[in-house]
Amino acid sequence: MRTLPGMIGILLAIVLCFVLHVAGNVFIPLVIAWFILQVLRPAVQLGKKLKFPPLLNIILVFGILICAGILGFKFIASQVVEFGDVYISYSEKLFDWFKDVMQALSIPPEKLNGVNWLGLLRDNAKNISELVIALSSKFVMTLIFLMFMILEAPYLDQKIEKAFGHNANRVKNILDTISRQVSRYLGALTLISFVTGVFAWIILTILDVKLASGWGVLTFLLNFIPTVGSIIATIPPVVMAIIQYSPGLFRPFLVLALLTMTQLTIGNIITPKVMGDRLGVSPVVILLSLLLWGMIWGIPGALLSVPIISIIKIVCENIPSLNSIAVLIGSGESVMKLPAVKFSVKTPDVIEVVKKITSKNKNSDENKK
C-alpha cells in the first residue's frame, strides 16, 4: 500500500507530460509570455512605481518588444543578403566537396540524375512556409497572453487573498520568490550570452571568417541552452572557416581553439562569479530537465528547461511535504549551506520546570512539618 501513492504520482507525471506535449501549441506561447514578462520585469516595476495605468504599461512593454523586433528583422535581412553573396562565392567549392563525398561513399553520380530537384525544392519551400505560419501564430498567441498578463497584474494580489485566505501571504511569497529568481537568472544569462556572442564576433572578425556577425548572434541565442548550446554554436563558424580556407587547416583550427577557449572561460569562470549558486540546481538534474523538456516541446522546451526546473525547486522549498524533493534537486553546494539541525531547549522553559520542581519540594516539606 505504501507504493500506491508513488505509482499514482508517476502516472500523473506521465499524463501531465503527454498533455503538455499534445497541447504544446497553447502552453508554449503561455510559458514564453510569462518568461518575457519576467525579463521585462524592471520596466513593469517602473510603471508600477510611477502608477501607470495597465494600458500604459502594455504600451511600454510592447514598445520595447517592437523596437527589438525591428532591429531583429533588419539584422536577419542583412544576413540573408550576406549569406547569398557567400553562397555564390563558394558554391563551386561546395559542389566539388559534394562530389568527393559521393565518391568516398561509392555512390555513382548517375544515381543523382534521376532526382527531381525542382520537386524537392518545392516540397521544402512548402515545409518552410508551414513552419513560418506556425511560428507566426505562436508569436501572435504569445503577444496576446502577454497583454492579458499585464492587464491582470494589478488584481493578482486581491485574487490570491480571496482564493487562499490565511495562506495568501505564503502564496504571495512563493510567487514573488519565483518571479525574482527567474528574472535574475534570465537577466544574468542574457548578459553572459551577450558577452559570449560579442567575443565570438570579435574573434571571427579578426580571423576574417565570413558571416561573423551572424555567427555571433547564433552564439548568443544558443548559449541559452545549457551545455549543449555552446557546443552547437562552435560548429557552424568552424565549418565556414574550413570552406573558406581549405585546403589549409591552420585557420579553422585556430577558430575552433579560440571559440572553445572562450566558451570554457566564460562557462567555468565568469558564469559562476556572475550567477553564483543562485539557482542551486544539480547539473545532473539540469541535463535531465534539458532532455525531458526538449522531448516535450522541442527547442523552446530546451531553452526553458533550466528556469522551469528552478521554479519546481522553489515551489518544493516552500511546501514542507515536498522539501525532500527540493533537496534532491539542489546542488551539492546548496546542501552544504543548509544549517545543521540542533535540538535545544529554550531557557525560559527550563526555568519554569525548575520553579515547578522547587515549589513542589517546598510544599512537601511544609506538609511533613
mmCIF file with all atom_site columns, N, CA, C and O in Angstrom, residues 322-359:
data_model
loop_
_atom_site.group_PDB
_atom_site.id
_atom_site.type_symbol
_atom_site.label_atom_id
_atom_site.label_alt_id
_atom_site.label_comp_id
_atom_site.label_asym_id
_atom_site.label_entity_id
_atom_site.label_seq_id
_atom_site.pdbx_PDB_ins_code
_atom_site.Cartn_x
_atom_site.Cartn_y
_atom_site.Cartn_z
_atom_site.occupancy
_atom_site.B_iso_or_equiv
_atom_site.pdbx_formal_charge
_atom_site.auth_seq_id
_atom_site.auth_comp_id
_atom_site.auth_asym_id
_atom_site.auth_atom_id
_atom_site.pdbx_PDB_model_num
ATOM 1   N N  . LEU A 1 322 ? 7.138  18.704 0.474  1.00 0.00 ? 322 LEU A N  1
ATOM 2   C CA . LEU A 1 322 ? 7.954  18.497 -0.730 1.00 0.00 ? 322 LEU A CA 1
ATOM 3   C C  . LEU A 1 322 ? 9.397  18.952 -0.546 1.00 0.00 ? 322 LEU A C  1
ATOM 4   O O  . LEU A 1 322 ? 10.141 19.026 -1.535 1.00 0.00 ? 322 LEU A O  1
ATOM 5   N N  . ASN A 1 323 ? 9.814  19.242 0.686  1.00 0.00 ? 323 ASN A N  1
ATOM 6   C CA . ASN A 1 323 ? 11.174 19.714 0.925  1.00 0.00 ? 323 ASN A CA 1
ATOM 7   C C  . ASN A 1 323 ? 12.226 18.692 0.523  1.00 0.00 ? 323 ASN A C  1
ATOM 8   O O  . ASN A 1 323 ? 13.325 19.048 0.080  1.00 0.00 ? 323 ASN A O  1
ATOM 9   N N  . SER A 1 324 ? 11.909 17.411 0.679  1.00 0.00 ? 324 SER A N  1
ATOM 10  C CA . SER A 1 324 ? 12.878 16.374 0.301  1.00 0.00 ? 324 SER A CA 1
ATOM 11  C C  . SER A 1 324 ? 13.168 16.403 -1.197 1.00 0.00 ? 324 SER A C  1
ATOM 12  O O  . SER A 1 324 ? 14.307 16.186 -1.622 1.00 0.00 ? 324 SER A O  1
ATOM 13  N N  . ILE A 1 325 ? 12.148 16.706 -2.013 1.00 0.00 ? 325 ILE A N  1
ATOM 14  C CA . ILE A 1 325 ? 12.363 16.811 -3.459 1.00 0.00 ? 325 ILE A CA 1
ATOM 15  C C  . ILE A 1 325 ? 13.265 17.999 -3.776 1.00 0.00 ? 325 ILE A C  1
ATOM 16  O O  . ILE A 1 325 ? 14.152 17.915 -4.635 1.00 0.00 ? 325 ILE A O  1
ATOM 17  N N  . ALA A 1 326 ? 13.073 19.124 -3.071 1.00 0.00 ? 326 ALA A N  1
ATOM 18  C CA . ALA A 1 326 ? 13.918 20.300 -3.278 1.00 0.00 ? 326 ALA A CA 1
ATOM 19  C C  . ALA A 1 326 ? 15.370 19.989 -2.948 1.00 0.00 ? 326 ALA A C  1
ATOM 20  O O  . ALA A 1 326 ? 16.296 20.440 -3.644 1.00 0.00 ? 326 ALA A O  1
ATOM 21  N N  . VAL A 1 327 ? 15.610 19.200 -1.890 1.00 0.00 ? 327 VAL A N  1
ATOM 22  C CA . VAL A 1 327 ? 16.977 18.827 -1.520 1.00 0.00 ? 327 VAL A CA 1
ATOM 23  C C  . VAL A 1 327 ? 17.599 17.942 -2.594 1.00 0.00 ? 327 VAL A C  1
ATOM 24  O O  . VAL A 1 327 ? 18.768 18.113 -2.956 1.00 0.00 ? 327 VAL A O  1
ATOM 25  N N  . LEU A 1 328 ? 16.838 16.988 -3.120 1.00 0.00 ? 328 LEU A N  1
ATOM 26  C CA . LEU A 1 328 ? 17.358 16.103 -4.160 1.00 0.00 ? 328 LEU A CA 1
ATOM 27  C C  . LEU A 1 328 ? 17.645 16.864 -5.455 1.00 0.00 ? 328 LEU A C  1
ATOM 28  O O  . LEU A 1 328 ? 18.618 16.564 -6.153 1.00 0.00 ? 328 LEU A O  1
ATOM 29  N N  . ILE A 1 329 ? 16.806 17.834 -5.790 1.00 0.00 ? 329 ILE A N  1
ATOM 30  C CA . ILE A 1 329 ? 17.030 18.632 -6.993 1.00 0.00 ? 329 ILE A CA 1
ATOM 31  C C  . ILE A 1 329 ? 18.224 19.564 -6.823 1.00 0.00 ? 329 ILE A C  1
ATOM 32  O O  . ILE A 1 329 ? 18.947 19.843 -7.774 1.00 0.00 ? 329 ILE A O  1
ATOM 33  N N  . GLY A 1 330 ? 18.469 20.034 -5.602 1.00 0.00 ? 330 GLY A N  1
ATOM 34  C CA . GLY A 1 330 ? 19.501 21.033 -5.352 1.00 0.00 ? 330 GLY A CA 1
ATOM 35  C C  . GLY A 1 330 ? 20.906 20.528 -5.618 1.00 0.00 ? 330 GLY A C  1
ATOM 36  O O  . GLY A 1 330 ? 21.174 19.324 -5.683 1.00 0.00 ? 330 GLY A O  1
ATOM 37  N N  . SER A 1 331 ? 21.823 21.472 -5.746 1.00 0.00 ? 331 SER A N  1
ATOM 38  C CA . SER A 1 331 ? 23.225 21.150 -5.969 1.00 0.00 ? 331 SER A CA 1
ATOM 39  C C  . SER A 1 331 ? 23.895 20.794 -4.654 1.00 0.00 ? 331 SER A C  1
ATOM 40  O O  . SER A 1 331 ? 23.352 21.011 -3.565 1.00 0.00 ? 331 SER A O  1
ATOM 41  N N  . GLY A 1 332 ? 25.123 20.267 -4.753 1.00 0.00 ? 332 GLY A N  1
ATOM 42  C CA . GLY A 1 332 ? 25.870 19.916 -3.559 1.00 0.00 ? 332 GLY A CA 1
ATOM 43  C C  . GLY A 1 332 ? 26.193 21.119 -2.702 1.00 0.00 ? 332 GLY A C  1
ATOM 44  O O  . GLY A 1 332 ? 26.157 21.064 -1.472 1.00 0.00 ? 332 GLY A O  1
ATOM 45  N N  . GLU A 1 333 ? 26.497 22.257 -3.345 1.00 0.00 ? 333 GLU A N  1
ATOM 46  C CA . GLU A 1 333 ? 26.851 23.466 -2.596 1.00 0.00 ? 333 GLU A CA 1
ATOM 47  C C  . GLU A 1 333 ? 25.661 23.969 -1.795 1.00 0.00 ? 333 GLU A C  1
ATOM 48  O O  . GLU A 1 333 ? 25.797 24.402 -0.649 1.00 0.00 ? 333 GLU A O  1
ATOM 49  N N  . SER A 1 334 ? 24.452 23.897 -2.391 1.00 0.00 ? 334 SER A N  1
ATOM 50  C CA . SER A 1 334 ? 23.275 24.364 -1.662 1.00 0.00 ? 334 SER A CA 1
ATOM 51  C C  . SER A 1 334 ? 22.972 23.465 -0.475 1.00 0.00 ? 334 SER A C  1
ATOM 52  O O  . SER A 1 334 ? 22.495 23.927 0.561  1.00 0.00 ? 334 SER A O  1
ATOM 53  N N  . VAL A 1 335 ? 23.265 22.155 -0.587 1.00 0.00 ? 335 VAL A N  1
ATOM 54  C CA . VAL A 1 335 ? 23.047 21.245 0.530  1.00 0.00 ? 335 VAL A CA 1
ATOM 55  C C  . VAL A 1 335 ? 24.027 21.526 1.650  1.00 0.00 ? 335 VAL A C  1
ATOM 56  O O  . VAL A 1 335 ? 23.680 21.513 2.835  1.00 0.00 ? 335 VAL A O  1
ATOM 57  N N  . MET A 1 336 ? 25.297 21.803 1.286  1.00 0.00 ? 336 MET A N  1
ATOM 58  C CA . MET A 1 336 ? 26.312 22.092 2.305  1.00 0.00 ? 336 MET A CA 1
ATOM 59  C C  . MET A 1 336 ? 26.015 23.374 3.058  1.00 0.00 ? 336 MET A C  1
ATOM 60  O O  . MET A 1 336 ? 26.424 23.551 4.209  1.00 0.00 ? 336 MET A O  1
ATOM 61  N N  . LYS A 1 337 ? 25.272 24.297 2.416  1.00 0.00 ? 337 LYS A N  1
ATOM 62  C CA . LYS A 1 337 ? 24.956 25.563 3.077  1.00 0.00 ? 337 LYS A CA 1
ATOM 63  C C  . LYS A 1 337 ? 23.773 25.451 4.036  1.00 0.00 ? 337 LYS A C  1
ATOM 64  O O  . LYS A 1 337 ? 23.483 26.389 4.767  1.00 0.00 ? 337 LYS A O  1
ATOM 65  N N  . LEU A 1 338 ? 23.051 24.307 4.006  1.00 0.00 ? 338 LEU A N  1
ATOM 66  C CA . LEU A 1 338 ? 21.907 24.155 4.899  1.00 0.00 ? 338 LEU A CA 1
ATOM 67  C C  . LEU A 1 338 ? 22.382 24.105 6.346  1.00 0.00 ? 338 LEU A C  1
ATOM 68  O O  . LEU A 1 338 ? 23.383 23.463 6.660  1.00 0.00 ? 338 LEU A O  1
ATOM 69  N N  . PRO A 1 339 ? 21.698 24.782 7.263  1.00 0.00 ? 339 PRO A N  1
ATOM 70  C CA . PRO A 1 339 ? 22.130 24.759 8.655  1.00 0.00 ? 339 PRO A CA 1
ATOM 71  C C  . PRO A 1 339 ? 21.925 23.386 9.270  1.00 0.00 ? 339 PRO A C  1
ATOM 72  O O  . PRO A 1 339 ? 20.998 22.661 8.921  1.00 0.00 ? 339 PRO A O  1
ATOM 73  N N  . ALA A 1 340 ? 22.808 23.031 10.183 1.00 0.00 ? 340 ALA A N  1
ATOM 74  C CA . ALA A 1 340 ? 22.698 21.752 10.874 1.00 0.00 ? 340 ALA A CA 1
ATOM 75  C C  . ALA A 1 340 ? 21.507 21.786 11.822 1.00 0.00 ? 340 ALA A C  1
ATOM 76  O O  . ALA A 1 340 ? 21.187 22.816 12.421 1.00 0.00 ? 340 ALA A O  1
ATOM 77  N N  . VAL A 1 341 ? 20.860 20.644 11.954 1.00 0.00 ? 341 VAL A N  1
ATOM 78  C CA . VAL A 1 341 ? 19.696 20.545 12.828 1.00 0.00 ? 341 VAL A CA 1
ATOM 79  C C  . VAL A 1 341 ? 20.165 20.412 14.264 1.00 0.00 ? 341 VAL A C  1
ATOM 80  O O  . VAL A 1 341 ? 20.970 19.546 14.600 1.00 0.00 ? 341 VAL A O  1
ATOM 81  N N  . LYS A 1 342 ? 19.694 21.272 15.132 1.00 0.00 ? 342 LYS A N  1
ATOM 82  C CA . LYS A 1 342 ? 20.085 21.264 16.544 1.00 0.00 ? 342 LYS A CA 1
ATOM 83  C C  . LYS A 1 342 ? 18.836 21.117 17.402 1.00 0.00 ? 342 LYS A C  1
ATOM 84  O O  . LYS A 1 342 ? 17.842 21.787 17.172 1.00 0.00 ? 342 LYS A O  1
ATOM 85  N N  . PHE A 1 343 ? 18.952 20.234 18.366 1.00 0.00 ? 343 PHE A N  1
ATOM 86  C CA . PHE A 1 343 ? 17.855 20.046 19.306 1.00 0.00 ? 343 PHE A CA 1
ATOM 87  C C  . PHE A 1 343 ? 18.214 20.803 20.584 1.00 0.00 ? 343 PHE A C  1
ATOM 88  O O  . PHE A 1 343 ? 19.195 20.480 21.245 1.00 0.00 ? 343 PHE A O  1
ATOM 89  N N  . SER A 1 344 ? 17.459 21.811 20.900 1.00 0.00 ? 344 SER A N  1
ATOM 90  C CA . SER A 1 344 ? 17.770 22.632 22.057 1.00 0.00 ? 344 SER A CA 1
ATOM 91  C C  . SER A 1 344 ? 16.493 22.946 22.820 1.00 0.00 ? 344 SER A C  1
ATOM 92  O O  . SER A 1 344 ? 15.396 22.910 22.269 1.00 0.00 ? 344 SER A O  1
ATOM 93  N N  . VAL A 1 345 ? 16.659 23.243 24.101 1.00 0.00 ? 345 VAL A N  1
ATOM 94  C CA . VAL A 1 345 ? 15.533 23.618 24.957 1.00 0.00 ? 345 VAL A CA 1
ATOM 95  C C  . VAL A 1 345 ? 15.666 25.079 25.300 1.00 0.00 ? 345 VAL A C  1
ATOM 96  O O  . VAL A 1 345 ? 16.752 25.555 25.629 1.00 0.00 ? 345 VAL A O  1
ATOM 97  N N  . LYS A 1 346 ? 14.587 25.804 25.159 1.00 0.00 ? 346 LYS A N  1
ATOM 98  C CA . LYS A 1 346 ? 14.638 27.231 25.444 1.00 0.00 ? 346 LYS A CA 1
ATOM 99  C C  . LYS A 1 346 ? 14.856 27.464 26.937 1.00 0.00 ? 346 LYS A C  1
ATOM 100 O O  . LYS A 1 346 ? 14.318 26.745 27.786 1.00 0.00 ? 346 LYS A O  1
ATOM 101 N N  . THR A 1 347 ? 15.627 28.486 27.259 1.00 0.00 ? 347 THR A N  1
ATOM 102 C CA . THR A 1 347 ? 15.958 28.784 28.650 1.00 0.00 ? 347 THR A CA 1
ATOM 103 C C  . THR A 1 347 ? 14.733 29.077 29.496 1.00 0.00 ? 347 THR A C  1
ATOM 104 O O  . THR A 1 347 ? 14.614 28.577 30.617 1.00 0.00 ? 347 THR A O  1
ATOM 105 N N  . PRO A 1 348 ? 13.776 29.872 29.038 1.00 0.00 ? 348 PRO A N  1
ATOM 106 C CA . PRO A 1 348 ? 12.577 30.121 29.849 1.00 0.00 ? 348 PRO A CA 1
ATOM 107 C C  . PRO A 1 348 ? 11.854 28.838 30.231 1.00 0.00 ? 348 PRO A C  1
ATOM 108 O O  . PRO A 1 348 ? 11.331 28.712 31.335 1.00 0.00 ? 348 PRO A O  1
ATOM 109 N N  . ASP A 1 349 ? 11.820 27.837 29.322 1.00 0.00 ? 349 ASP A N  1
ATOM 110 C CA . ASP A 1 349 ? 11.170 26.570 29.638 1.00 0.00 ? 349 ASP A CA 1
ATOM 111 C C  . ASP A 1 349 ? 11.882 25.845 30.769 1.00 0.00 ? 349 ASP A C  1
ATOM 112 O O  . ASP A 1 349 ? 11.267 25.264 31.655 1.00 0.00 ? 349 ASP A O  1
ATOM 113 N N  . VAL A 1 350 ? 13.215 25.879 30.720 1.00 0.00 ? 350 VAL A N  1
ATOM 114 C CA . VAL A 1 350 ? 13.991 25.225 31.772 1.00 0.00 ? 350 VAL A CA 1
ATOM 115 C C  . VAL A 1 350 ? 13.734 25.894 33.117 1.00 0.00 ? 350 VAL A C  1
ATOM 116 O O  . VAL A 1 350 ? 13.563 25.238 34.158 1.00 0.00 ? 350 VAL A O  1
ATOM 117 N N  . ILE A 1 351 ? 13.704 27.221 33.114 1.00 0.00 ? 351 ILE A N  1
ATOM 118 C CA . ILE A 1 351 ? 13.470 27.958 34.355 1.00 0.00 ? 351 ILE A CA 1
ATOM 119 C C  . ILE A 1 351 ? 12.107 27.618 34.932 1.00 0.00 ? 351 ILE A C  1
ATOM 120 O O  . ILE A 1 351 ? 11.951 27.412 36.147 1.00 0.00 ? 351 ILE A O  1
ATOM 121 N N  . GLU A 1 352 ? 11.094 27.530 34.065 1.00 0.00 ? 352 GLU A N  1
ATOM 122 C CA . GLU A 1 352 ? 9.758  27.189 34.546 1.00 0.00 ? 352 GLU A CA 1
ATOM 123 C C  . GLU A 1 352 ? 9.730  25.791 35.161 1.00 0.00 ? 352 GLU A C  1
ATOM 124 O O  . GLU A 1 352 ? 9.103  25.549 36.202 1.00 0.00 ? 352 GLU A O  1
ATOM 125 N N  . VAL A 1 353 ? 10.425 24.855 34.545 1.00 0.00 ? 353 VAL A N  1
ATOM 126 C CA . VAL A 1 353 ? 10.476 23.488 35.082 1.00 0.00 ? 353 VAL A CA 1
ATOM 127 C C  . VAL A 1 353 ? 11.139 23.470 36.451 1.00 0.00 ? 353 VAL A C  1
ATOM 128 O O  . VAL A 1 353 ? 10.673 22.815 37.397 1.00 0.00 ? 353 VAL A O  1
ATOM 129 N N  . VAL A 1 354 ? 12.269 24.210 36.587 1.00 0.00 ? 354 VAL A N  1
ATOM 130 C CA . VAL A 1 354 ? 12.973 24.261 37.866 1.00 0.00 ? 354 VAL A CA 1
ATOM 131 C C  . VAL A 1 354 ? 12.098 24.879 38.947 1.00 0.00 ? 354 VAL A C  1
ATOM 132 O O  . VAL A 1 354 ? 12.043 24.404 40.101 1.00 0.00 ? 354 VAL A O  1
ATOM 133 N N  . LYS A 1 355 ? 11.378 25.940 38.596 1.00 0.00 ? 355 LYS A N  1
ATOM 134 C CA . LYS A 1 355 ? 10.488 26.587 39.573 1.00 0.00 ? 355 LYS A CA 1
ATOM 135 C C  . LYS A 1 355 ? 9.401  25.621 40.041 1.00 0.00 ? 355 LYS A C  1
ATOM 136 O O  . LYS A 1 355 ? 9.073  25.557 41.237 1.00 0.00 ? 355 LYS A O  1
ATOM 137 N N  . LYS A 1 356 ? 8.839  24.852 39.114 1.00 0.00 ? 356 LYS A N  1
ATOM 138 C CA . LYS A 1 356 ? 7.797  23.909 39.497 1.00 0.00 ? 356 LYS A CA 1
ATOM 139 C C  . LYS A 1 356 ? 8.330  22.831 40.428 1.00 0.00 ? 356 LYS A C  1
ATOM 140 O O  . LYS A 1 356 ? 7.694  22.448 41.409 1.00 0.00 ? 356 LYS A O  1
ATOM 141 N N  . ILE A 1 357 ? 9.554  22.352 40.147 1.00 0.00 ? 357 ILE A N  1
ATOM 142 C CA . ILE A 1 357 ? 10.142 21.299 40.983 1.00 0.00 ? 357 ILE A CA 1
ATOM 143 C C  . ILE A 1 357 ? 10.414 21.823 42.384 1.00 0.00 ? 357 ILE A C  1
ATOM 144 O O  . ILE A 1 357 ? 10.107 21.178 43.398 1.00 0.00 ? 357 ILE A O  1
ATOM 145 N N  . THR A 1 358 ? 11.002 23.041 42.499 1.00 0.00 ? 358 THR A N  1
ATOM 146 C CA . THR A 1 358 ? 11.317 23.622 43.807 1.00 0.00 ? 358 THR A CA 1
ATOM 147 C C  . THR A 1 358 ? 10.047 23.915 44.594 1.00 0.00 ? 358 THR A C  1
ATOM 148 O O  . THR A 1 358 ? 9.984  23.721 45.805 1.00 0.00 ? 358 THR A O  1
ATOM 149 N N  . SER A 1 359 ? 9.010  24.365 43.895 1.00 0.00 ? 359 SER A N  1
ATOM 150 C CA . SER A 1 359 ? 7.758  24.652 44.599 1.00 0.00 ? 359 SER A CA 1
ATOM 151 C C  . SER A 1 359 ? 7.135  23.368 45.132 1.00 0.00 ? 359 SER A C  1
ATOM 152 O O  . SER A 1 359 ? 6.598  23.335 46.240 1.00 0.00 ? 359 SER A O  1
#
